[in-house]
CSV table of C-alpha atoms in Angstrom, one decimal:
chain,number,residue,atom,x,y,z
A,1,MET,CA,0.0,0.0,0.0
A,2,THR,CA,1.4,3.3,-1.1
A,3,VAL,CA,1.1,6.3,1.3
A,4,PHE,CA,-0.2,9.6,0.1
A,5,HIS,CA,2.3,12.5,0.2
A,6,LEU,CA,1.6,16.1,-1.1
A,7,ASP,CA,3.9,17.0,-3.9
A,8,PRO,CA,6.6,19.3,-2.5
A,9,ARG,CA,5.8,22.0,-5.1
A,10,LEU,CA,2.2,22.1,-4.1
A,11,ASP,CA,3.2,22.2,-0.5
A,12,ALA,CA,5.6,25.1,-1.1
A,13,ASP,CA,3.2,27.2,-3.3
A,14,THR,CA,0.0,26.8,-1.2
A,15,LEU,CA,-1.5,27.2,2.2
A,16,PRO,CA,-3.7,24.6,3.9
A,17,VAL,CA,-7.4,25.5,4.1
A,18,MET,CA,-9.2,22.3,5.3
A,19,GLU,CA,-9.7,18.6,4.6
A,20,LEU,CA,-12.7,17.5,2.6
A,21,ALA,CA,-14.0,13.9,2.2
A,22,LEU,CA,-11.6,13.1,-0.7
A,23,CYS,CA,-9.4,16.2,-1.1
A,24,SER,CA,-7.0,18.4,0.8
A,25,LEU,CA,-8.2,22.0,0.0
A,26,ARG,CA,-5.3,24.5,-0.3
A,27,LEU,CA,-5.0,28.2,-1.1
A,28,MET,CA,-2.5,29.2,-3.8
A,29,ASN,CA,-0.2,31.7,-2.1
A,30,ASP,CA,-0.8,34.4,-4.8
A,31,ARG,CA,-3.1,37.3,-3.9
A,32,ARG,CA,-3.6,38.3,-7.5
A,33,TRP,CA,-6.3,35.7,-7.8
A,34,PRO,CA,-8.4,33.9,-5.1
A,35,TRP,CA,-7.1,30.5,-6.2
A,36,LEU,CA,-7.9,27.2,-4.5
A,37,ILE,CA,-6.3,23.8,-5.2
A,38,LEU,CA,-8.0,20.5,-4.5
A,39,VAL,CA,-5.6,17.5,-4.1
A,40,PRO,CA,-7.2,14.1,-3.7
A,41,ARG,CA,-5.5,12.1,-1.0
A,42,ILE,CA,-4.9,9.1,-3.3
A,43,ALA,CA,-1.3,8.0,-3.6
A,44,GLY,CA,-0.1,7.8,-7.2
A,45,ALA,CA,-3.1,9.5,-8.8
A,46,CYS,CA,-2.1,11.7,-11.8
A,47,GLU,CA,-5.4,11.8,-13.8
A,48,VAL,CA,-9.1,11.8,-12.9
A,49,HIS,CA,-9.3,8.4,-14.6
A,50,ASP,CA,-6.8,7.0,-12.1
A,51,LEU,CA,-9.5,7.4,-9.4
A,52,GLN,CA,-12.2,4.8,-8.7
A,53,GLU,CA,-15.6,5.8,-10.1
A,54,THR,CA,-17.0,6.8,-6.7
A,55,ASP,CA,-13.9,9.1,-6.2
A,56,GLN,CA,-14.4,10.6,-9.7
A,57,THR,CA,-17.9,11.6,-8.7
A,58,LEU,CA,-16.7,12.9,-5.3
A,59,ILE,CA,-14.0,15.1,-6.9
A,60,ALA,CA,-16.5,16.6,-9.3
A,61,HIS,CA,-18.8,17.3,-6.3
A,62,GLU,CA,-16.0,18.8,-4.2
A,63,SER,CA,-14.8,21.0,-7.2
A,64,ALA,CA,-18.3,22.4,-7.7
A,65,SER,CA,-18.9,23.0,-4.0
A,66,VAL,CA,-15.6,24.7,-3.6
A,67,GLY,CA,-16.3,26.8,-6.7
A,68,ARG,CA,-19.7,27.8,-5.2
A,69,ALA,CA,-18.0,28.8,-1.8
A,70,LEU,CA,-15.2,30.7,-3.6
A,71,SER,CA,-17.8,32.6,-5.7
A,72,GLN,CA,-19.8,33.5,-2.6
A,73,VAL,CA,-16.7,34.8,-0.7
A,74,THR,CA,-15.2,36.8,-3.6
A,75,ALA,CA,-18.3,37.9,-5.6
A,76,CYS,CA,-16.4,37.1,-8.7
A,77,GLU,CA,-17.7,37.1,-12.3
A,78,LYS,CA,-16.4,33.7,-13.2
A,79,ILE,CA,-14.9,30.5,-11.7
A,80,ASN,CA,-12.3,28.8,-13.7
A,81,THR,CA,-11.9,25.1,-12.8
A,82,ALA,CA,-9.1,23.0,-14.4
A,83,ASN,CA,-6.8,20.1,-13.9
A,84,ILE,CA,-3.8,20.3,-16.1
A,85,GLY,CA,-0.8,18.9,-14.3
A,86,ASN,CA,1.9,19.3,-16.9
A,87,ILE,CA,4.5,20.5,-14.3
A,88,VAL,CA,3.1,19.0,-11.1
A,89,ARG,CA,1.9,15.5,-12.1
A,90,GLN,CA,0.1,14.7,-8.9
A,91,LEU,CA,-3.6,15.0,-9.5
A,92,HIS,CA,-4.9,18.4,-8.4
A,93,VAL,CA,-7.8,20.7,-9.5
A,94,HIS,CA,-7.5,24.4,-9.7
A,95,VAL,CA,-10.5,26.5,-8.8
A,96,ILE,CA,-9.9,30.2,-9.5
A,97,ALA,CA,-12.1,33.3,-9.0
A,98,ARG,CA,-11.8,35.7,-11.9
A,99,LYS,CA,-13.1,39.3,-12.3
A,100,SER,CA,-12.8,41.8,-15.1
A,101,GLY,CA,-9.6,43.8,-14.6
A,102,ASP,CA,-7.8,41.2,-12.5
A,103,ALA,CA,-4.2,40.4,-13.4
A,104,ASN,CA,-4.2,39.2,-17.1
A,105,TRP,CA,-8.1,39.2,-17.5
A,106,PRO,CA,-9.4,37.5,-19.5
A,107,GLY,CA,-6.3,35.5,-20.2
A,108,PRO,CA,-5.0,32.5,-18.2
A,109,VAL,CA,-3.4,32.8,-14.8
A,110,TRP,CA,-0.6,30.3,-15.5
A,111,GLY,CA,2.8,31.8,-16.2
A,112,HIS,CA,1.5,35.4,-15.9
A,113,GLY,CA,3.8,37.8,-14.1
A,114,VAL,CA,5.3,37.3,-10.7
A,115,ARG,CA,3.5,35.7,-7.7
A,116,ASP,CA,2.4,38.2,-5.0
A,117,PRO,CA,2.1,36.2,-1.7
A,118,TYR,CA,-0.6,36.9,0.8
A,119,GLY,CA,0.1,38.6,4.1
A,120,LYS,CA,-0.6,36.4,7.1
A,121,ASP,CA,-3.8,38.3,8.0
A,122,ALA,CA,-5.2,38.5,4.4
A,123,ALA,CA,-4.6,34.7,3.9
A,124,ALA,CA,-6.3,33.9,7.3
A,125,ALA,CA,-9.3,36.1,6.4
A,126,LEU,CA,-9.8,34.5,3.0
A,127,ILE,CA,-9.4,31.0,4.5
A,128,THR,CA,-11.9,31.7,7.2
A,129,GLY,CA,-14.4,33.0,4.7
A,130,ILE,CA,-13.9,29.9,2.5
A,131,LYS,CA,-14.4,27.6,5.4
A,132,SER,CA,-17.5,29.4,6.5
A,133,ALA,CA,-19.0,29.5,3.0
A,134,TRP,CA,-18.2,25.7,2.6
A,135,GLN,CA,-19.8,24.8,5.9
A,136,SER,CA,-22.9,26.9,5.2
A,137,GLY,CA,-23.4,25.2,1.9
A,138,ASN,CA,-22.1,21.7,2.5
A,139,GLY,CA,-22.2,20.9,6.2
A,140,LYS,CA,-19.2,20.0,8.3
A,141,THR,CA,-15.7,19.2,7.0
A,142,THR,CA,-14.1,15.8,7.6
């Protein structure tokens, strides 16, 4: 049995938010965009099709629920959800809040400019808001 470990690059670039039924929810440490990362705690998973069918359904549900919570907290115009993984192969799903006029709107966030990390208080406030919105829409975390 292989043990799940978070990819070191995801660990270095993100802040922990909470644990969901399948995924660890993390905040990308870049205040230009409210950007969440879902990482299924399944060792060796690189693609959604690597997951069992029930976990495929669960990751879709968690992605949608996280998008709804992020939208509520940020009042964004659009939620971008994607799993690409060309650099970090470990399966992870990006859920990003976008607004007209944000950095590189309407273009992609990947590879644009230089990361601008959150201050401690700003990250904590956003994480608290996300947790609250998640719990109001989905019940308790695991």
